[in-house]
Amino acid sequence: MGQCGITSSKTVLVFLNLIFWAAAGILCYIGAYVFITYDDYDHFFEDVYTLIPAVIIIVVGTLLFVVGLIGCCATIRESSCGLATFAAILLLVFVSECVVVVLGYIYSAKVEDQVNHSIQKVYNQYNGTNTDAPSRAIDYVQRQLHCCGIHNYSDWRNTTWFQQSKANSVPLSCCQPSVTNCTGTLRRPGDLYQEGCKALVVKTLKEIMIHVIWAALLFALIQMLGMLCACVVLCRRSHDPAYQLLVTTNSYA
């Protein structure tokens, strides 16, 4: 009976190690996605510490490749030292992912204040050229999120670019793609995106943080299961006489 329990735990451990390798790739992808998205929205969210959860996730993903290798070798070779190392590293990864969840929650709560603080300044820096970083950021966001202005397209009236151009028009990135020959003129507001960008930027950044939190929670639960299985194998190996006899017999064979 004891040997059956150990075998079941070992089978689960091997399966979990395969999941860890898959999880490592997923976590690295999520971390890289956060970095890329931050690069697109960094003018609207200037707190670089927001990237800390992404950094931790990438480090954890890399560590999980090593964990999976150690776990497979330790399980196949029935190494007590290897299984203990496996469980210890999993505990470290588990704590790291709990930190990611806490930081993700903290930064998710700060998103709206950060965007409110910076978005008006970014719009005032717009000059309509592709060589200017704030201008590229605004055009990208307006096309990507299908929005125009801060609250709506009329906010462009208060920008320096609008007042200097005196064209009574907004950037072409405000034009709906279904409209042909759109010039951005405010005399044809139906050609423009009706929704403002601030709410959509906040929503997008919060969704990214929520994805990070859920990914960290999910893989933390998987790692907890891995730690439990490793502990079960270690405990039964040290206390089960039948298992000790089997190991001794196999070693002499």
PDB file of N, CA and C in Angstrom, residues 43-133:
ATOM      1  N   HIS A  43       4.444  56.671 -21.667  1.00  0.00           N
ATOM      2  CA  HIS A  43       4.229  58.109 -21.503  1.00  0.00           C
ATOM      3  C   HIS A  43       3.010  58.402 -20.621  1.00  0.00           C
ATOM      4  N   PHE A  44       2.107  57.437 -20.529  1.00  0.00           N
ATOM      5  CA  PHE A  44       0.901  57.631 -19.732  1.00  0.00           C
ATOM      6  C   PHE A  44       1.041  57.065 -18.324  1.00  0.00           C
ATOM      7  N   PHE A  45       2.078  56.265 -18.130  1.00  0.00           N
ATOM      8  CA  PHE A  45       2.276  55.628 -16.827  1.00  0.00           C
ATOM      9  C   PHE A  45       3.774  55.644 -16.548  1.00  0.00           C
ATOM     10  N   GLU A  46       4.235  56.664 -15.830  1.00  0.00           N
ATOM     11  CA  GLU A  46       5.657  56.937 -15.725  1.00  0.00           C
ATOM     12  C   GLU A  46       6.364  56.189 -14.605  1.00  0.00           C
ATOM     13  N   ASP A  47       5.635  55.451 -13.773  1.00  0.00           N
ATOM     14  CA  ASP A  47       6.237  54.744 -12.653  1.00  0.00           C
ATOM     15  C   ASP A  47       6.903  53.461 -13.144  1.00  0.00           C
ATOM     16  N   VAL A  48       8.248  53.486 -13.261  1.00  0.00           N
ATOM     17  CA  VAL A  48       8.968  52.321 -13.790  1.00  0.00           C
ATOM     18  C   VAL A  48       8.900  51.134 -12.837  1.00  0.00           C
ATOM     19  N   TYR A  49       8.568  51.382 -11.561  1.00  0.00           N
ATOM     20  CA  TYR A  49       8.476  50.284 -10.602  1.00  0.00           C
ATOM     21  C   TYR A  49       7.330  49.348 -10.944  1.00  0.00           C
ATOM     22  N   THR A  50       6.455  49.782 -11.839  1.00  0.00           N
ATOM     23  CA  THR A  50       5.372  48.919 -12.294  1.00  0.00           C
ATOM     24  C   THR A  50       5.918  47.668 -12.975  1.00  0.00           C
ATOM     25  N   LEU A  51       7.138  47.752 -13.480  1.00  0.00           N
ATOM     26  CA  LEU A  51       7.735  46.628 -14.186  1.00  0.00           C
ATOM     27  C   LEU A  51       8.305  45.571 -13.240  1.00  0.00           C
ATOM     28  N   ILE A  52       8.329  45.858 -11.940  1.00  0.00           N
ATOM     29  CA  ILE A  52       8.894  44.890 -10.995  1.00  0.00           C
ATOM     30  C   ILE A  52       8.177  43.543 -11.053  1.00  0.00           C
ATOM     31  N   PRO A  53       6.819  43.509 -11.065  1.00  0.00           N
ATOM     32  CA  PRO A  53       6.161  42.201 -11.199  1.00  0.00           C
ATOM     33  C   PRO A  53       6.563  41.451 -12.467  1.00  0.00           C
ATOM     34  N   ALA A  54       6.726  42.193 -13.568  1.00  0.00           N
ATOM     35  CA  ALA A  54       7.123  41.549 -14.827  1.00  0.00           C
ATOM     36  C   ALA A  54       8.532  40.969 -14.721  1.00  0.00           C
ATOM     37  N   VAL A  55       9.433  41.704 -14.070  1.00  0.00           N
ATOM     38  CA  VAL A  55      10.805  41.217 -13.886  1.00  0.00           C
ATOM     39  C   VAL A  55      10.805  39.940 -13.047  1.00  0.00           C
ATOM     40  N   ILE A  56      10.033  39.965 -11.951  1.00  0.00           N
ATOM     41  CA  ILE A  56       9.968  38.790 -11.075  1.00  0.00           C
ATOM     42  C   ILE A  56       9.396  37.597 -11.826  1.00  0.00           C
ATOM     43  N   ILE A  57       8.371  37.833 -12.648  1.00  0.00           N
ATOM     44  CA  ILE A  57       7.750  36.739 -13.402  1.00  0.00           C
ATOM     45  C   ILE A  57       8.744  36.114 -14.388  1.00  0.00           C
ATOM     46  N   ILE A  58       9.540  36.938 -15.055  1.00  0.00           N
ATOM     47  CA  ILE A  58      10.532  36.409 -15.995  1.00  0.00           C
ATOM     48  C   ILE A  58      11.590  35.604 -15.253  1.00  0.00           C
ATOM     49  N   VAL A  59      12.036  36.119 -14.096  1.00  0.00           N
ATOM     50  CA  VAL A  59      13.024  35.388 -13.289  1.00  0.00           C
ATOM     51  C   VAL A  59      12.435  34.060 -12.813  1.00  0.00           C
ATOM     52  N   VAL A  60      11.186  34.101 -12.350  1.00  0.00           N
ATOM     53  CA  VAL A  60      10.521  32.883 -11.889  1.00  0.00           C
ATOM     54  C   VAL A  60      10.363  31.886 -13.038  1.00  0.00           C
ATOM     55  N   GLY A  61       9.988  32.390 -14.225  1.00  0.00           N
ATOM     56  CA  GLY A  61       9.861  31.516 -15.386  1.00  0.00           C
ATOM     57  C   GLY A  61      11.172  30.826 -15.736  1.00  0.00           C
ATOM     58  N   THR A  62      12.265  31.596 -15.684  1.00  0.00           N
ATOM     59  CA  THR A  62      13.588  31.016 -15.949  1.00  0.00           C
ATOM     60  C   THR A  62      13.945  29.979 -14.892  1.00  0.00           C
ATOM     61  N   LEU A  63      13.625  30.308 -13.626  1.00  0.00           N
ATOM     62  CA  LEU A  63      13.934  29.388 -12.529  1.00  0.00           C
ATOM     63  C   LEU A  63      13.140  28.098 -12.640  1.00  0.00           C
ATOM     64  N   LEU A  64      11.917  28.191 -13.183  1.00  0.00           N
ATOM     65  CA  LEU A  64      11.084  26.991 -13.304  1.00  0.00           C
ATOM     66  C   LEU A  64      11.672  25.977 -14.287  1.00  0.00           C
ATOM     67  N   PHE A  65      12.422  26.465 -15.305  1.00  0.00           N
ATOM     68  CA  PHE A  65      13.110  25.519 -16.199  1.00  0.00           C
ATOM     69  C   PHE A  65      14.085  24.667 -15.391  1.00  0.00           C
ATOM     70  N   VAL A  66      14.835  25.333 -14.512  1.00  0.00           N
ATOM     71  CA  VAL A  66      15.801  24.633 -13.671  1.00  0.00           C
ATOM     72  C   VAL A  66      15.085  23.710 -12.687  1.00  0.00           C
ATOM     73  N   VAL A  67      13.998  24.210 -12.097  1.00  0.00           N
ATOM     74  CA  VAL A  67      13.219  23.415 -11.139  1.00  0.00           C
ATOM     75  C   VAL A  67      12.705  22.132 -11.793  1.00  0.00           C
ATOM     76  N   GLY A  68      12.177  22.263 -13.010  1.00  0.00           N
ATOM     77  CA  GLY A  68      11.665  21.094 -13.710  1.00  0.00           C
ATOM     78  C   GLY A  68      12.741  20.056 -13.955  1.00  0.00           C
ATOM     79  N   LEU A  69      13.945  20.525 -14.330  1.00  0.00           N
ATOM     80  CA  LEU A  69      15.059  19.606 -14.575  1.00  0.00           C
ATOM     81  C   LEU A  69      15.476  18.901 -13.289  1.00  0.00           C
ATOM     82  N   ILE A  70      15.620  19.679 -12.206  1.00  0.00           N
ATOM     83  CA  ILE A  70      15.995  19.092 -10.919  1.00  0.00           C
ATOM     84  C   ILE A  70      14.933  18.105 -10.450  1.00  0.00           C
ATOM     85  N   GLY A  71      13.670  18.490 -10.597  1.00  0.00           N
ATOM     86  CA  GLY A  71      12.580  17.629 -10.150  1.00  0.00           C
ATOM     87  C   GLY A  71      12.544  16.308 -10.889  1.00  0.00           C
ATOM     88  N   CYS A  72      12.705  16.355 -12.212  1.00  0.00           N
ATOM     89  CA  CYS A  72      12.687  15.112 -13.004  1.00  0.00           C
ATOM     90  C   CYS A  72      13.845  14.193 -12.614  1.00  0.00           C
ATOM     91  N   CYS A  73      15.047  14.767 -12.525  1.00  0.00           N
ATOM     92  CA  CYS A  73      16.227  13.963 -12.170  1.00  0.00           C
ATOM     93  C   CYS A  73      16.082  13.372 -10.766  1.00  0.00           C
ATOM     94  N   ALA A  74      15.621  14.199  -9.813  1.00  0.00           N
ATOM     95  CA  ALA A  74      15.490  13.732  -8.433  1.00  0.00           C
ATOM     96  C   ALA A  74      14.426  12.648  -8.310  1.00  0.00           C
ATOM     97  N   THR A  75      13.330  12.794  -9.061  1.00  0.00           N
ATOM     98  CA  THR A  75      12.244  11.805  -8.989  1.00  0.00           C
ATOM     99  C   THR A  75      12.674  10.482  -9.608  1.00  0.00           C
ATOM    100  N   ILE A  76      13.319  10.544 -10.770  1.00  0.00           N
ATOM    101  CA  ILE A  76      13.744   9.317 -11.454  1.00  0.00           C
ATOM    102  C   ILE A  76      14.836   8.589 -10.677  1.00  0.00           C
ATOM    103  N   ARG A  77      15.792   9.354 -10.134  1.00  0.00           N
ATOM    104  CA  ARG A  77      16.908   8.762  -9.390  1.00  0.00           C
ATOM    105  C   ARG A  77      16.561   8.494  -7.921  1.00  0.00           C
ATOM    106  N   GLU A  78      15.365   8.919  -7.500  1.00  0.00           N
ATOM    107  CA  GLU A  78      14.913   8.740  -6.122  1.00  0.00           C
ATOM    108  C   GLU A  78      15.907   9.328  -5.133  1.00  0.00           C
ATOM    109  N   SER A  79      16.368  10.534  -5.428  1.00  0.00           N
ATOM    110  CA  SER A  79      17.369  11.209  -4.608  1.00  0.00           C
ATOM    111  C   SER A  79      16.693  12.074  -3.543  1.00  0.00           C
ATOM    112  N   SER A  80      16.980  11.767  -2.277  1.00  0.00           N
ATOM    113  CA  SER A  80      16.417  12.561  -1.186  1.00  0.00           C
ATOM    114  C   SER A  80      16.941  13.988  -1.224  1.00  0.00           C
ATOM    115  N   CYS A  81      18.232  14.132  -1.487  1.00  0.00           N
ATOM    116  CA  CYS A  81      18.843  15.459  -1.553  1.00  0.00           C
ATOM    117  C   CYS A  81      18.232  16.269  -2.703  1.00  0.00           C
ATOM    118  N   GLY A  82      18.063  15.603  -3.857  1.00  0.00           N
ATOM    119  CA  GLY A  82      17.489  16.280  -5.018  1.00  0.00           C
ATOM    120  C   GLY A  82      16.050  16.709  -4.766  1.00  0.00           C
ATOM    121  N   LEU A  83      15.266  15.831  -4.140  1.00  0.00           N
ATOM    122  CA  LEU A  83      13.877  16.172  -3.847  1.00  0.00           C
ATOM    123  C   LEU A  83      13.780  17.294  -2.823  1.00  0.00           C
ATOM    124  N   ALA A  84      14.699  17.290  -1.847  1.00  0.00           N
ATOM    125  CA  ALA A  84      14.706  18.365  -0.853  1.00  0.00           C
ATOM    126  C   ALA A  84      15.058  19.698  -1.512  1.00  0.00           C
ATOM    127  N   THR A  85      16.044  19.666  -2.426  1.00  0.00           N
ATOM    128  CA  THR A  85      16.414  20.878  -3.163  1.00  0.00           C
ATOM    129  C   THR A  85      15.254  21.353  -4.032  1.00  0.00           C
ATOM    130  N   PHE A  86      14.591  20.399  -4.678  1.00  0.00           N
ATOM    131  CA  PHE A  86      13.427  20.696  -5.509  1.00  0.00           C
ATOM    132  C   PHE A  86      12.335  21.398  -4.702  1.00  0.00           C
ATOM    133  N   ALA A  87      12.022  20.852  -3.520  1.00  0.00           N
ATOM    134  CA  ALA A  87      10.986  21.441  -2.671  1.00  0.00           C
ATOM    135  C   ALA A  87      11.394  22.826  -2.173  1.00  0.00           C
ATOM    136  N   ALA A  88      12.684  23.003  -1.852  1.00  0.00           N
ATOM    137  CA  ALA A  88      13.161  24.301  -1.351  1.00  0.00           C
ATOM    138  C   ALA A  88      13.068  25.383  -2.426  1.00  0.00           C
ATOM    139  N   ILE A  89      13.463  25.024  -3.654  1.00  0.00           N
ATOM    140  CA  ILE A  89      13.385  26.005  -4.746  1.00  0.00           C
ATOM    141  C   ILE A  89      11.934  26.325  -5.066  1.00  0.00           C
ATOM    142  N   LEU A  90      11.070  25.315  -5.013  1.00  0.00           N
ATOM    143  CA  LEU A  90       9.641  25.559  -5.241  1.00  0.00           C
ATOM    144  C   LEU A  90       9.070  26.502  -4.196  1.00  0.00           C
ATOM    145  N   LEU A  91       9.537  26.353  -2.952  1.00  0.00           N
ATOM    146  CA  LEU A  91       9.083  27.264  -1.888  1.00  0.00           C
ATOM    147  C   LEU A  91       9.506  28.692  -2.199  1.00  0.00           C
ATOM    148  N   LEU A  92      10.749  28.861  -2.691  1.00  0.00           N
ATOM    149  CA  LEU A  92      11.246  30.188  -3.065  1.00  0.00           C
ATOM    150  C   LEU A  92      10.410  30.779  -4.200  1.00  0.00           C
ATOM    151  N   VAL A  93      10.111  29.944  -5.203  1.00  0.00           N
ATOM    152  CA  VAL A  93       9.296  30.397  -6.334  1.00  0.00           C
ATOM    153  C   VAL A  93       7.891  30.754  -5.873  1.00  0.00           C
ATOM    154  N   PHE A  94       7.355  29.938  -4.973  1.00  0.00           N
ATOM    155  CA  PHE A  94       6.011  30.189  -4.435  1.00  0.00           C
ATOM    156  C   PHE A  94       5.961  31.547  -3.729  1.00  0.00           C
ATOM    157  N   VAL A  95       6.957  31.832  -2.905  1.00  0.00           N
ATOM    158  CA  VAL A  95       7.013  33.124  -2.199  1.00  0.00           C
ATOM    159  C   VAL A  95       7.133  34.265  -3.208  1.00  0.00           C
ATOM    160  N   SER A  96       7.963  34.068  -4.250  1.00  0.00           N
ATOM    161  CA  SER A  96       8.138  35.110  -5.267  1.00  0.00           C
ATOM    162  C   SER A  96       6.820  35.415  -5.973  1.00  0.00           C
ATOM    163  N   GLU A  97       6.053  34.387  -6.271  1.00  0.00           N
ATOM    164  CA  GLU A  97       4.784  34.615  -6.962  1.00  0.00           C
ATOM    165  C   GLU A  97       3.751  35.257  -6.044  1.00  0.00           C
ATOM    166  N   CYS A  98       3.829  34.981  -4.750  1.00  0.00           N
ATOM    167  CA  CYS A  98       2.971  35.701  -3.801  1.00  0.00           C
ATOM    168  C   CYS A  98       3.328  37.182  -3.786  1.00  0.00           C
ATOM    169  N   VAL A  99       4.627  37.484  -3.896  1.00  0.00           N
ATOM    170  CA  VAL A  99       5.077  38.882  -3.972  1.00  0.00           C
ATOM    171  C   VAL A  99       4.535  39.538  -5.237  1.00  0.00           C
ATOM    172  N   VAL A 100       4.547  38.800  -6.343  1.00  0.00           N
ATOM    173  CA  VAL A 100       4.008  39.324  -7.610  1.00  0.00           C
ATOM    174  C   VAL A 100       2.528  39.661  -7.454  1.00  0.00           C
ATOM    175  N   VAL A 101       1.784  38.796  -6.798  1.00  0.00           N
ATOM    176  CA  VAL A 101       0.349  39.045  -6.602  1.00  0.00           C
ATOM    177  C   VAL A 101       0.137  40.331  -5.803  1.00  0.00           C
ATOM    178  N   VAL A 102       0.897  40.497  -4.718  1.00  0.00           N
ATOM    179  CA  VAL A 102       0.748  41.684  -3.870  1.00  0.00           C
ATOM    180  C   VAL A 102       1.132  42.950  -4.642  1.00  0.00           C
ATOM    181  N   LEU A 103       2.288  42.910  -5.343  1.00  0.00           N
ATOM    182  CA  LEU A 103       2.726  44.088  -6.102  1.00  0.00           C
ATOM    183  C   LEU A 103       1.767  44.392  -7.247  1.00  0.00           C
ATOM    184  N   GLY A 104       1.278  43.344  -7.910  1.00  0.00           N
ATOM    185  CA  GLY A 104       0.320  43.554  -8.989  1.00  0.00           C
ATOM    186  C   GLY A 104      -0.936  44.246  -8.496  1.00  0.00           C
ATOM    187  N   TYR A 105      -1.398  43.835  -7.328  1.00  0.00           N
ATOM    188  CA  TYR A 105      -2.588  44.460  -6.747  1.00  0.00           C
ATOM    189  C   TYR A 105      -2.305  45.929  -6.391  1.00  0.00           C
ATOM    190  N   ILE A 106      -1.132  46.202  -5.819  1.00  0.00           N
ATOM    191  CA  ILE A 106      -0.777  47.571  -5.424  1.00  0.00           C
ATOM    192  C   ILE A 106      -0.700  48.480  -6.649  1.00  0.00           C
ATOM    193  N   TYR A 107       0.013  48.027  -7.697  1.00  0.00           N
ATOM    194  CA  TYR A 107       0.184  48.866  -8.881  1.00  0.00           C
ATOM    195  C   TYR A 107      -1.110  48.987  -9.683  1.00  0.00           C
ATOM    196  N   SER A 108      -1.952  47.966  -9.617  1.00  0.00           N
ATOM    197  CA  SER A 108      -3.249  48.059 -10.288  1.00  0.00           C
ATOM    198  C   SER A 108      -4.085  49.179  -9.681  1.00  0.00           C
ATOM    199  N   ALA A 109      -3.979  49.349  -8.357  1.00  0.00           N
ATOM    200  CA  ALA A 109      -4.726  50.410  -7.688  1.00  0.00           C
ATOM    201  C   ALA A 109      -4.167  51.795  -8.004  1.00  0.00           C
ATOM    202  N   LYS A 110      -2.878  51.844  -8.415  1.00  0.00           N
ATOM    203  CA  LYS A 110      -2.238  53.133  -8.689  1.00  0.00           C
ATOM    204  C   LYS A 110      -2.394  53.586 -10.139  1.00  0.00           C
ATOM    205  N   VAL A 111      -2.874  52.703 -11.004  1.00  0.00           N
ATOM    206  CA  VAL A 111      -2.915  53.000 -12.437  1.00  0.00           C
ATOM    207  C   VAL A 111      -3.694  54.277 -12.737  1.00  0.00           C
ATOM    208  N   GLU A 112      -4.891  54.380 -12.204  1.00  0.00           N
ATOM    209  CA  GLU A 112      -5.751  55.518 -12.556  1.00  0.00           C
ATOM    210  C   GLU A 112      -5.135  56.844 -12.132  1.00  0.00           C
ATOM    211  N   ASP A 113      -4.555  56.896 -10.923  1.00  0.00           N
ATOM    212  CA  ASP A 113      -3.916  58.129 -10.463  1.00  0.00           C
ATOM    213  C   ASP A 113      -2.737  58.503 -11.341  1.00  0.00           C
ATOM    214  N   GLN A 114      -1.962  57.504 -11.753  1.00  0.00           N
ATOM    215  CA  GLN A 114      -0.795  57.758 -12.602  1.00  0.00           C
ATOM    216  C   GLN A 114      -1.222  58.307 -13.968  1.00  0.00           C
ATOM    217  N   VAL A 115      -2.237  57.696 -14.547  1.00  0.00           N
ATOM    218  CA  VAL A 115      -2.709  58.151 -15.863  1.00  0.00           C
ATOM    219  C   VAL A 115      -3.307  59.554 -15.755  1.00  0.00           C
ATOM    220  N   ASN A 116      -4.096  59.807 -14.720  1.00  0.00           N
ATOM    221  CA  ASN A 116      -4.668  61.143 -14.517  1.00  0.00           C
ATOM    222  C   ASN A 116      -3.585  62.210 -14.394  1.00  0.00           C
ATOM    223  N   HIS A 117      -2.487  61.823 -13.763  1.00  0.00           N
ATOM    224  CA  HIS A 117      -1.403  62.779 -13.528  1.00  0.00           C
ATOM    225  C   HIS A 117      -0.641  63.118 -14.809  1.00  0.00           C
ATOM    226  N   SER A 118      -0.524  62.155 -15.721  1.00  0.00           N
ATOM    227  CA  SER A 118       0.379  62.342 -16.854  1.00  0.00           C
ATOM    228  C   SER A 118      -0.299  62.589 -18.199  1.00  0.00           C
ATOM    229  N   ILE A 119      -1.550  62.193 -18.364  1.00  0.00           N
ATOM    230  CA  ILE A 119      -2.134  62.189 -19.702  1.00  0.00           C
ATOM    231  C   ILE A 119      -2.298  63.599 -20.284  1.00  0.00           C
ATOM    232  N   GLN A 120      -2.681  64.579 -19.439  1.00  0.00           N
ATOM    233  CA  GLN A 120      -2.838  65.942 -19.945  1.00  0.00           C
ATOM    234  C   GLN A 120      -1.499  66.500 -20.416  1.00  0.00           C
ATOM    235  N   LYS A 121      -0.447  66.195 -19.677  1.00  0.00           N
ATOM    236  CA  LYS A 121       0.888  66.665 -20.053  1.00  0.00           C
ATOM    237  C   LYS A 121       1.325  66.067 -21.392  1.00  0.00           C
ATOM    238  N   VAL A 122       1.021  64.785 -21.597  1.00  0.00           N
ATOM    239  CA  VAL A 122       1.406  64.127 -22.849  1.00  0.00           C
ATOM    240  C   VAL A 122       0.670  64.751 -24.027  1.00  0.00           C
ATOM    241  N   TYR A 123      -0.620  65.003 -23.868  1.00  0.00           N
ATOM    242  CA  TYR A 123      -1.397  65.616 -24.952  1.00  0.00           C
ATOM    243  C   TYR A 123      -0.902  67.035 -25.260  1.00  0.00           C
ATOM    244  N   ASN A 124      -0.458  67.745 -24.247  1.00  0.00           N
ATOM    245  CA  ASN A 124       0.067  69.096 -24.481  1.00  0.00           C
ATOM    246  C   ASN A 124       1.411  69.083 -25.199  1.00  0.00           C
ATOM    247  N   GLN A 125       2.118  67.936 -25.145  1.00  0.00           N
ATOM    248  CA  GLN A 125       3.413  67.808 -25.823  1.00  0.00           C
ATOM    249  C   GLN A 125       3.270  67.362 -27.270  1.00  0.00           C
ATOM    250  N   TYR A 126       2.068  67.044 -27.694  1.00  0.00           N
ATOM    251  CA  TYR A 126       1.840  66.552 -29.056  1.00  0.00           C
ATOM    252  C   TYR A 126       2.190  67.635 -30.074  1.00  0.00           C
ATOM    253  N   ASN A 127       2.961  67.241 -31.114  1.00  0.00           N
ATOM    254  CA  ASN A 127       3.262  68.196 -32.193  1.00  0.00           C
ATOM    255  C   ASN A 127       2.983  67.630 -33.577  1.00  0.00           C
ATOM    256  N   GLY A 128       2.475  66.394 -33.644  1.00  0.00           N
ATOM    257  CA  GLY A 128       2.053  65.832 -34.921  1.00  0.00           C
ATOM    258  C   GLY A 128       3.136  65.219 -35.771  1.00  0.00           C
ATOM    259  N   THR A 129       4.371  65.077 -35.246  1.00  0.00           N
ATOM    260  CA  THR A 129       5.459  64.495 -36.042  1.00  0.00           C
ATOM    261  C   THR A 129       5.796  63.102 -35.529  1.00  0.00           C
ATOM    262  N   ASN A 130       6.209  62.228 -36.446  1.00  0.00           N
ATOM    263  CA  ASN A 130       6.553  60.859 -36.070  1.00  0.00           C
ATOM    264  C   ASN A 130       7.868  60.773 -35.321  1.00  0.00           C
ATOM    265  N   THR A 131       8.686  61.822 -35.416  1.00  0.00           N
ATOM    266  CA  THR A 131       9.973  61.798 -34.721  1.00  0.00           C
ATOM    267  C   THR A 131       9.821  62.125 -33.242  1.00  0.00           C
ATOM    268  N   ASP A 132       8.670  62.621 -32.854  1.00  0.00           N
ATOM    269  CA  ASP A 132       8.439  63.021 -31.470  1.00  0.00           C
ATOM    270  C   ASP A 132       7.780  61.859 -30.715  1.00  0.00           C
ATOM    271  N   ALA A 133       8.411  61.422 -29.594  1.00  0.00           N
ATOM    272  CA  ALA A 133       7.927  60.249 -28.859  1.00  0.00           C
ATOM    273  C   ALA A 133       6.516  60.431 -28.302  1.00  0.00           C
TER     274      ALA A 133
END
